[in-house]
Tab-separated table of C-alpha atoms in Angstrom:
chain	number	residue	atom	x	y	z
A	1	MET	CA	-43.001	0.058	4.809
A	2	ASN	CA	-40.563	-1.169	7.660
A	3	THR	CA	-37.726	1.770	7.729
A	4	ASP	CA	-36.272	0.002	11.065
A	5	MET	CA	-32.408	0.198	10.882
A	6	SER	CA	-32.036	-2.944	12.580
A	7	VAL	CA	-32.933	-5.023	9.814
A	8	SER	CA	-30.268	-7.638	8.630
A	9	THR	CA	-27.680	-6.154	6.351
A	10	TRP	CA	-25.007	-7.424	3.913
A	11	GLN	CA	-22.487	-5.831	2.022
A	12	ALA	CA	-21.968	-6.874	-1.713
A	13	GLU	CA	-18.527	-7.312	-3.073
A	14	LEU	CA	-17.536	-7.383	-6.927
A	15	ALA	CA	-17.642	-10.902	-8.736
A	16	VAL	CA	-16.825	-9.864	-12.538
A	17	ASP	CA	-15.418	-6.587	-13.494
A	18	CYS	CA	-17.879	-6.469	-16.720
A	19	ARG	CA	-19.028	-2.780	-16.498
A	20	CYS	CA	-21.984	-3.599	-18.188
A	21	THR	CA	-24.236	-0.340	-19.727
A	22	LEU	CA	-27.444	-2.309	-18.443
A	23	GLY	CA	-26.731	-5.472	-17.024
A	24	GLU	CA	-29.931	-7.405	-16.472
A	25	GLY	CA	-31.379	-11.059	-16.475
A	26	PRO	CA	-29.228	-12.743	-14.140
A	27	GLN	CA	-30.163	-16.735	-14.448
A	28	TRP	CA	-28.510	-19.961	-12.856
A	29	ASP	CA	-27.881	-22.713	-15.410
A	30	ALA	CA	-27.597	-25.565	-13.052
A	31	ASP	CA	-27.015	-28.355	-15.743
A	32	ASN	CA	-23.842	-26.315	-17.059
A	33	GLU	CA	-23.182	-24.681	-13.549
A	34	ARG	CA	-22.908	-21.317	-15.227
A	35	LEU	CA	-24.828	-17.962	-14.102
A	36	CYS	CA	-25.745	-16.304	-17.211
A	37	TRP	CA	-26.933	-12.308	-17.405
A	38	CYS	CA	-27.146	-9.770	-20.217
A	39	ASP	CA	-26.058	-6.250	-21.183
A	40	ILE	CA	-29.125	-5.187	-23.275
A	41	LEU	CA	-27.703	-2.466	-24.808
A	42	GLU	CA	-24.316	-3.473	-25.628
A	43	GLN	CA	-25.789	-6.718	-27.063
A	44	ARG	CA	-23.966	-9.301	-25.065
A	45	LEU	CA	-24.671	-12.723	-23.057
A	46	HIS	CA	-22.374	-13.047	-20.211
A	47	TRP	CA	-21.423	-15.994	-17.930
A	48	LEU	CA	-19.460	-16.997	-15.187
A	49	SER	CA	-18.382	-20.406	-13.821
A	50	PRO	CA	-18.513	-20.176	-10.086
A	51	ILE	CA	-16.387	-23.272	-9.741
A	52	SER	CA	-13.658	-22.124	-11.740
A	53	GLY	CA	-13.963	-18.469	-11.545
A	54	GLU	CA	-13.488	-18.286	-15.329
A	55	SER	CA	-16.086	-16.033	-17.156
A	56	GLY	CA	-16.523	-14.318	-20.572
A	57	HIS	CA	-19.172	-13.264	-23.191
A	58	TYR	CA	-21.012	-13.753	-26.626
A	59	GLN	CA	-21.472	-11.073	-28.823
A	60	LEU	CA	-25.123	-11.094	-30.052
A	61	ASP	CA	-26.761	-9.439	-33.069
A	62	HIS	CA	-29.475	-7.815	-31.340
A	63	MET	CA	-30.682	-6.857	-27.674
A	64	VAL	CA	-31.012	-9.970	-25.239
A	65	SER	CA	-32.523	-9.486	-21.664
A	66	LEU	CA	-32.694	-13.125	-20.297
A	67	ALA	CA	-30.863	-16.390	-21.297
A	68	ALA	CA	-33.667	-19.410	-20.064
A	69	PRO	CA	-32.131	-22.879	-19.548
A	70	LEU	CA	-34.515	-25.528	-21.952
A	71	ASP	CA	-35.563	-28.697	-20.771
A	72	SER	CA	-34.349	-29.872	-24.308
A	73	GLY	CA	-31.034	-28.484	-23.694
A	74	GLY	CA	-29.534	-25.020	-24.648
A	75	LEU	CA	-31.250	-21.368	-23.724
A	76	LEU	CA	-33.816	-19.575	-25.283
A	77	LEU	CA	-33.000	-15.594	-25.762
A	78	VAL	CA	-35.494	-13.314	-24.674
A	79	GLY	CA	-34.487	-10.676	-27.109
A	80	GLU	CA	-35.728	-7.253	-28.518
A	81	ASP	CA	-37.768	-8.752	-31.425
A	82	ARG	CA	-37.707	-12.466	-31.400
A	83	LEU	CA	-37.118	-15.463	-29.182
A	84	SER	CA	-34.201	-17.530	-30.100
A	85	ARG	CA	-32.663	-20.805	-29.156
A	86	PHE	CA	-29.145	-20.490	-28.230
A	87	ASP	CA	-26.280	-23.400	-28.600
A	88	PRO	CA	-23.826	-21.970	-25.743
A	89	SER	CA	-21.061	-24.726	-27.139
A	90	ASN	CA	-21.004	-23.213	-30.445
A	91	GLY	CA	-22.853	-19.820	-30.143
A	92	SER	CA	-25.303	-20.653	-32.943
A	93	THR	CA	-28.544	-18.946	-32.913
A	94	GLU	CA	-32.089	-20.245	-34.144
A	95	THR	CA	-35.340	-18.138	-34.025
A	96	PHE	CA	-37.951	-19.526	-32.293
A	97	CYS	CA	-41.117	-17.005	-32.827
A	98	ASP	CA	-41.106	-13.481	-33.324
A	99	PHE	CA	-41.640	-11.136	-30.310
A	100	GLU	CA	-43.260	-7.758	-31.201
A	101	ALA	CA	-41.213	-7.767	-34.475
A	102	ASP	CA	-43.761	-5.332	-35.669
A	103	ASN	CA	-43.286	-2.720	-33.209
A	104	PRO	CA	-39.914	-0.899	-33.784
A	105	ILE	CA	-40.302	1.161	-30.267
A	106	THR	CA	-40.293	-1.521	-28.129
A	107	ARG	CA	-37.420	-3.812	-26.414
A	108	SER	CA	-37.709	-7.249	-24.066
A	109	ASN	CA	-37.035	-6.282	-20.773
A	110	ASP	CA	-37.649	-8.566	-17.561
A	111	ALA	CA	-38.261	-12.082	-17.454
A	112	ARG	CA	-38.789	-15.211	-15.300
A	113	VAL	CA	-39.755	-18.951	-15.719
A	114	ASP	CA	-42.531	-19.832	-13.189
A	115	ARG	CA	-43.402	-22.928	-11.487
A	116	TYR	CA	-44.949	-24.551	-14.282
A	117	GLY	CA	-42.146	-24.438	-16.666
A	118	SER	CA	-43.557	-21.324	-18.777
A	119	LEU	CA	-41.859	-18.160	-19.404
A	120	TRP	CA	-43.224	-14.751	-18.216
A	121	LEU	CA	-41.530	-11.823	-20.113
A	122	SER	CA	-41.962	-8.465	-20.728
A	123	THR	CA	-41.650	-5.377	-23.023
A	124	MET	CA	-40.874	-1.958	-22.788
A	125	GLY	CA	-40.218	1.310	-24.916
A	126	LYS	CA	-36.568	1.447	-26.350
A	127	SER	CA	-36.634	5.129	-24.436
A	128	ALA	CA	-39.236	4.293	-21.584
A	129	GLU	CA	-42.155	5.469	-23.681
A	130	LYS	CA	-45.062	5.861	-20.960
A	131	ASN	CA	-47.523	2.617	-21.617
A	132	ALA	CA	-45.501	0.785	-24.196
A	133	GLY	CA	-45.072	-2.297	-22.453
A	134	SER	CA	-46.572	-5.579	-22.282
A	135	LEU	CA	-46.722	-8.580	-19.931
A	136	TYR	CA	-46.753	-11.942	-21.525
A	137	ARG	CA	-46.589	-15.716	-20.769
A	138	LEU	CA	-44.666	-18.483	-22.988
A	139	HIS	CA	-46.828	-21.579	-22.219
A	140	ARG	CA	-45.986	-24.648	-24.029
A	141	GLY	CA	-44.467	-22.496	-27.351
A	142	ARG	CA	-47.737	-20.251	-27.516
A	143	LEU	CA	-47.324	-16.497	-26.433
A	144	THR	CA	-50.455	-15.148	-24.644
A	145	ARG	CA	-50.445	-11.372	-23.432
A	146	LEU	CA	-51.287	-10.964	-20.061
A	147	ARG	CA	-51.281	-7.082	-19.619
A	148	SER	CA	-50.723	-4.028	-21.406
A	149	ASN	CA	-50.007	-0.414	-21.107
A	150	LEU	CA	-47.257	-0.722	-18.823
A	151	THR	CA	-43.943	1.446	-18.763
A	152	ILE	CA	-41.265	-0.492	-17.263
A	153	PRO	CA	-42.526	-3.865	-16.327
A	154	ASN	CA	-40.018	-5.368	-13.493
A	155	ALA	CA	-39.813	-7.788	-10.796
A	156	ILE	CA	-41.483	-11.023	-12.104
A	157	CYS	CA	-41.345	-13.721	-9.916
A	158	PHE	CA	-43.337	-16.653	-8.347
A	159	SER	CA	-44.251	-18.495	-4.942
A	160	ALA	CA	-42.669	-21.656	-4.451
A	161	ASP	CA	-46.254	-23.418	-4.385
A	162	GLY	CA	-47.096	-21.150	-8.009
A	163	GLN	CA	-50.011	-19.509	-6.161
A	164	PHE	CA	-48.634	-16.406	-6.872
A	165	ALA	CA	-46.757	-13.916	-9.119
A	166	TRP	CA	-45.290	-10.804	-8.463
A	167	PHE	CA	-44.410	-8.108	-10.755
A	168	THR	CA	-44.173	-4.070	-11.019
A	169	ASP	CA	-44.181	-1.252	-13.284
A	170	THR	CA	-41.058	0.434	-12.215
A	171	VAL	CA	-42.452	4.015	-12.693
A	172	THR	CA	-45.484	3.293	-10.302
A	173	GLY	CA	-43.317	2.506	-7.264
A	174	VAL	CA	-45.308	-0.369	-6.117
A	175	VAL	CA	-44.950	-4.441	-5.928
A	176	MET	CA	-48.147	-5.720	-7.242
A	177	ARG	CA	-49.140	-9.580	-6.213
A	178	TRP	CA	-51.540	-11.678	-8.873
A	179	SER	CA	-53.275	-14.709	-8.087
A	180	LEU	CA	-52.797	-18.010	-10.069
A	181	ASP	CA	-54.746	-21.082	-11.017
A	182	SER	CA	-53.977	-24.327	-10.954
A	183	GLU	CA	-51.933	-23.940	-14.438
A	184	GLY	CA	-50.231	-21.013	-13.610
A	185	TRP	CA	-52.592	-18.497	-15.438
A	186	PRO	CA	-53.420	-15.018	-13.566
A	187	GLN	CA	-57.090	-14.794	-11.843
A	188	GLY	CA	-58.758	-11.711	-11.034
A	189	GLU	CA	-56.656	-8.193	-10.935
A	190	PRO	CA	-53.417	-8.042	-9.349
A	191	GLN	CA	-53.157	-6.344	-6.150
A	192	PRO	CA	-51.120	-3.799	-4.546
A	193	TRP	CA	-48.262	-5.480	-2.031
A	194	ALA	CA	-45.548	-3.299	-1.656
A	195	ASP	CA	-45.086	0.808	-1.770
A	196	PHE	CA	-41.852	2.145	-2.967
A	197	SER	CA	-43.406	5.286	-4.145
A	198	SER	CA	-42.186	7.287	-1.266
A	199	THR	CA	-38.842	5.962	-0.766
A	200	THR	CA	-35.299	6.295	-2.370
A	201	GLY	CA	-35.133	4.088	-5.445
A	202	ASN	CA	-37.235	2.370	-7.945
A	203	PRO	CA	-38.295	-1.233	-7.593
A	204	ASP	CA	-36.235	-3.396	-10.560
A	205	GLY	CA	-35.892	-7.042	-10.622
A	206	ALA	CA	-36.959	-9.747	-8.082
A	207	VAL	CA	-36.079	-13.204	-7.096
A	208	VAL	CA	-37.908	-15.539	-4.374
A	209	ASP	CA	-35.593	-17.494	-1.823
A	210	SER	CA	-36.637	-20.823	0.023
A	211	GLU	CA	-38.128	-19.111	2.919
A	212	GLY	CA	-40.783	-17.631	0.683
A	213	CYS	CA	-39.378	-13.844	0.735
A	214	LEU	CA	-38.462	-11.644	-2.161
A	215	TRP	CA	-35.073	-9.845	-2.772
A	216	LEU	CA	-36.104	-6.511	-4.877
A	217	ALA	CA	-33.582	-4.598	-6.540
A	218	LEU	CA	-33.958	-0.957	-5.896
A	219	TRP	CA	-32.688	1.013	-9.236
A	220	GLY	CA	-31.049	4.425	-7.790
A	221	ALA	CA	-30.998	3.248	-3.926
A	222	GLY	CA	-27.585	1.025	-4.338
A	223	ARG	CA	-29.708	-1.430	-2.528
A	224	VAL	CA	-31.417	-4.542	-2.629
A	225	VAL	CA	-33.895	-5.366	0.057
A	226	ARG	CA	-35.433	-8.169	1.176
A	227	LEU	CA	-39.155	-8.544	1.959
A	228	ASP	CA	-41.369	-10.722	3.851
A	229	HIS	CA	-44.522	-12.256	3.243
A	230	ASN	CA	-46.310	-9.172	3.889
A	231	GLY	CA	-44.049	-7.122	2.017
A	232	GLN	CA	-42.273	-5.630	4.690
A	233	VAL	CA	-38.132	-5.113	4.499
A	234	ILE	CA	-36.557	-7.401	6.683
A	235	GLY	CA	-33.243	-7.224	5.082
A	236	ARG	CA	-30.889	-5.431	2.804
A	237	ILE	CA	-27.937	-5.666	0.800
A	238	GLU	CA	-25.848	-2.549	0.037
A	239	LEU	CA	-23.882	-1.808	-2.883
A	240	PRO	CA	-21.087	0.655	-3.739
A	241	VAL	CA	-22.861	1.314	-7.185
A	242	SER	CA	-26.635	3.211	-7.608
A	243	GLN	CA	-28.226	0.689	-9.960
A	244	PRO	CA	-28.841	-2.571	-9.212
A	245	SER	CA	-31.227	-4.378	-11.604
A	246	CYS	CA	-32.081	-7.878	-10.584
A	247	SER	CA	-30.650	-10.670	-8.341
A	248	ALA	CA	-30.256	-14.799	-8.822
A	249	PHE	CA	-29.553	-17.346	-6.403
A	250	ALA	CA	-26.347	-19.739	-7.866
A	251	GLY	CA	-24.033	-22.361	-7.149
A	252	GLN	CA	-24.662	-26.111	-6.154
A	253	ASP	CA	-26.367	-25.289	-3.063
A	254	LEU	CA	-28.358	-22.213	-4.332
A	255	LYS	CA	-26.525	-19.787	-1.431
A	256	THR	CA	-24.638	-17.378	-3.465
A	257	LEU	CA	-26.767	-14.400	-4.724
A	258	TYR	CA	-25.425	-12.722	-7.529
A	259	ILE	CA	-26.525	-9.098	-8.629
A	260	THR	CA	-26.455	-7.267	-11.963
A	261	THR	CA	-26.155	-3.690	-12.022
A	262	ALA	CA	-25.860	-0.882	-14.780
A	263	GLN	CA	-24.242	2.594	-15.709
A	264	GLU	CA	-26.943	3.351	-18.124
A	265	GLY	CA	-27.383	7.191	-18.224
A	266	PHE	CA	-24.497	7.847	-16.545
A	267	SER	CA	-22.480	11.205	-17.037
A	268	ALA	CA	-19.000	11.251	-17.061
A	269	GLU	CA	-18.707	12.669	-13.410
A	270	GLN	CA	-21.093	9.747	-12.308
A	271	LEU	CA	-18.526	7.113	-13.787
A	272	ALA	CA	-15.666	8.033	-12.356
A	273	GLN	CA	-17.681	8.250	-8.665
A	274	GLU	CA	-18.911	4.701	-9.441
A	275	PRO	CA	-15.936	3.087	-11.868
A	276	THR	CA	-17.185	-0.640	-11.627
A	277	ALA	CA	-20.730	0.321	-12.176
A	278	GLY	CA	-22.436	-2.137	-14.500
A	279	SER	CA	-20.526	-4.973	-13.130
A	280	LEU	CA	-21.503	-8.248	-11.545
A	281	TYR	CA	-21.613	-8.556	-7.501
A	282	VAL	CA	-22.072	-10.857	-4.927
A	283	VAL	CA	-23.088	-11.661	-1.748
A	284	GLU	CA	-23.599	-14.596	0.922
A	285	THR	CA	-26.438	-14.090	3.050
A	286	GLY	CA	-26.871	-17.502	4.374
A	287	VAL	CA	-30.214	-17.728	2.636
A	288	LYS	CA	-31.051	-20.468	0.130
A	289	GLY	CA	-32.961	-19.894	-2.946
A	290	LEU	CA	-35.157	-21.629	-5.202
A	291	ALA	CA	-34.244	-23.843	-8.235
A	292	ASP	CA	-35.795	-22.116	-11.203
A	293	PRO	CA	-37.884	-25.196	-13.207
A	294	LEU	CA	-36.420	-25.699	-16.927
A	295	LEU	CA	-38.373	-23.780	-19.518
A	296	ARG	CA	-40.754	-25.931	-21.319
A	297	LEU	CA	-41.760	-25.492	-25.052
A	298	GLU	CA	-43.908	-28.300	-25.673
């Protein structure tokens, strides 16, 4: 792992002072020019319009970790026990299918749409129970389990050409890379790609930019690192809070990087030291992101 102090460094600034308990799943909705993100534990879907600066949230009736824009309009909510269609214009929700509804221990966690318009999504134990989580792919409306016996699956993202997927089980500290076939299905076993097991912070959410580099949140380290094609650190974003969770490129030119954070598990003393923990942060790196395909259910 590259520890060279000369790597490019940026400072993130406060974008929305929302103070989520567990901010997660930032997602750019290009058609509506809105960034959406979730406060999983408080059952809220937040939004920001970068152009107007307006922001707000929807109160939901269950935990949700991602709101993915659909090719048919609206959003698909990845929830603790179901996947649901959501209409932002009126806040209405319609269940699409169950999602580990028979397992009260788990909830949804990380998720991202792949280059084929399918959704990769994961579950984990509500108390991070060991090996309780799984990784799935929702392809044209059909849900397939890809992997089980994971504890905190994270860092789901994809190469621009659709040939590779990345993910991690956060507790291992290792980001894995998985070869994909011509329809986006995994081939063989995933291979270790970047090892953070001996560094400060644990790998959390990730996103890939237009140059093929991966931006990885390091939970507990107050940092997002940029990794090159070989998994080496070539850049880092410093935050004034310790628990960044995931990043997303947003805006018309996809050159603005937003970062969700959390205050989960904080003591009163930690909250006093990091009063804006759980808020949304922003940074201009000069690097352009990749447009996420719309999710296809048919």
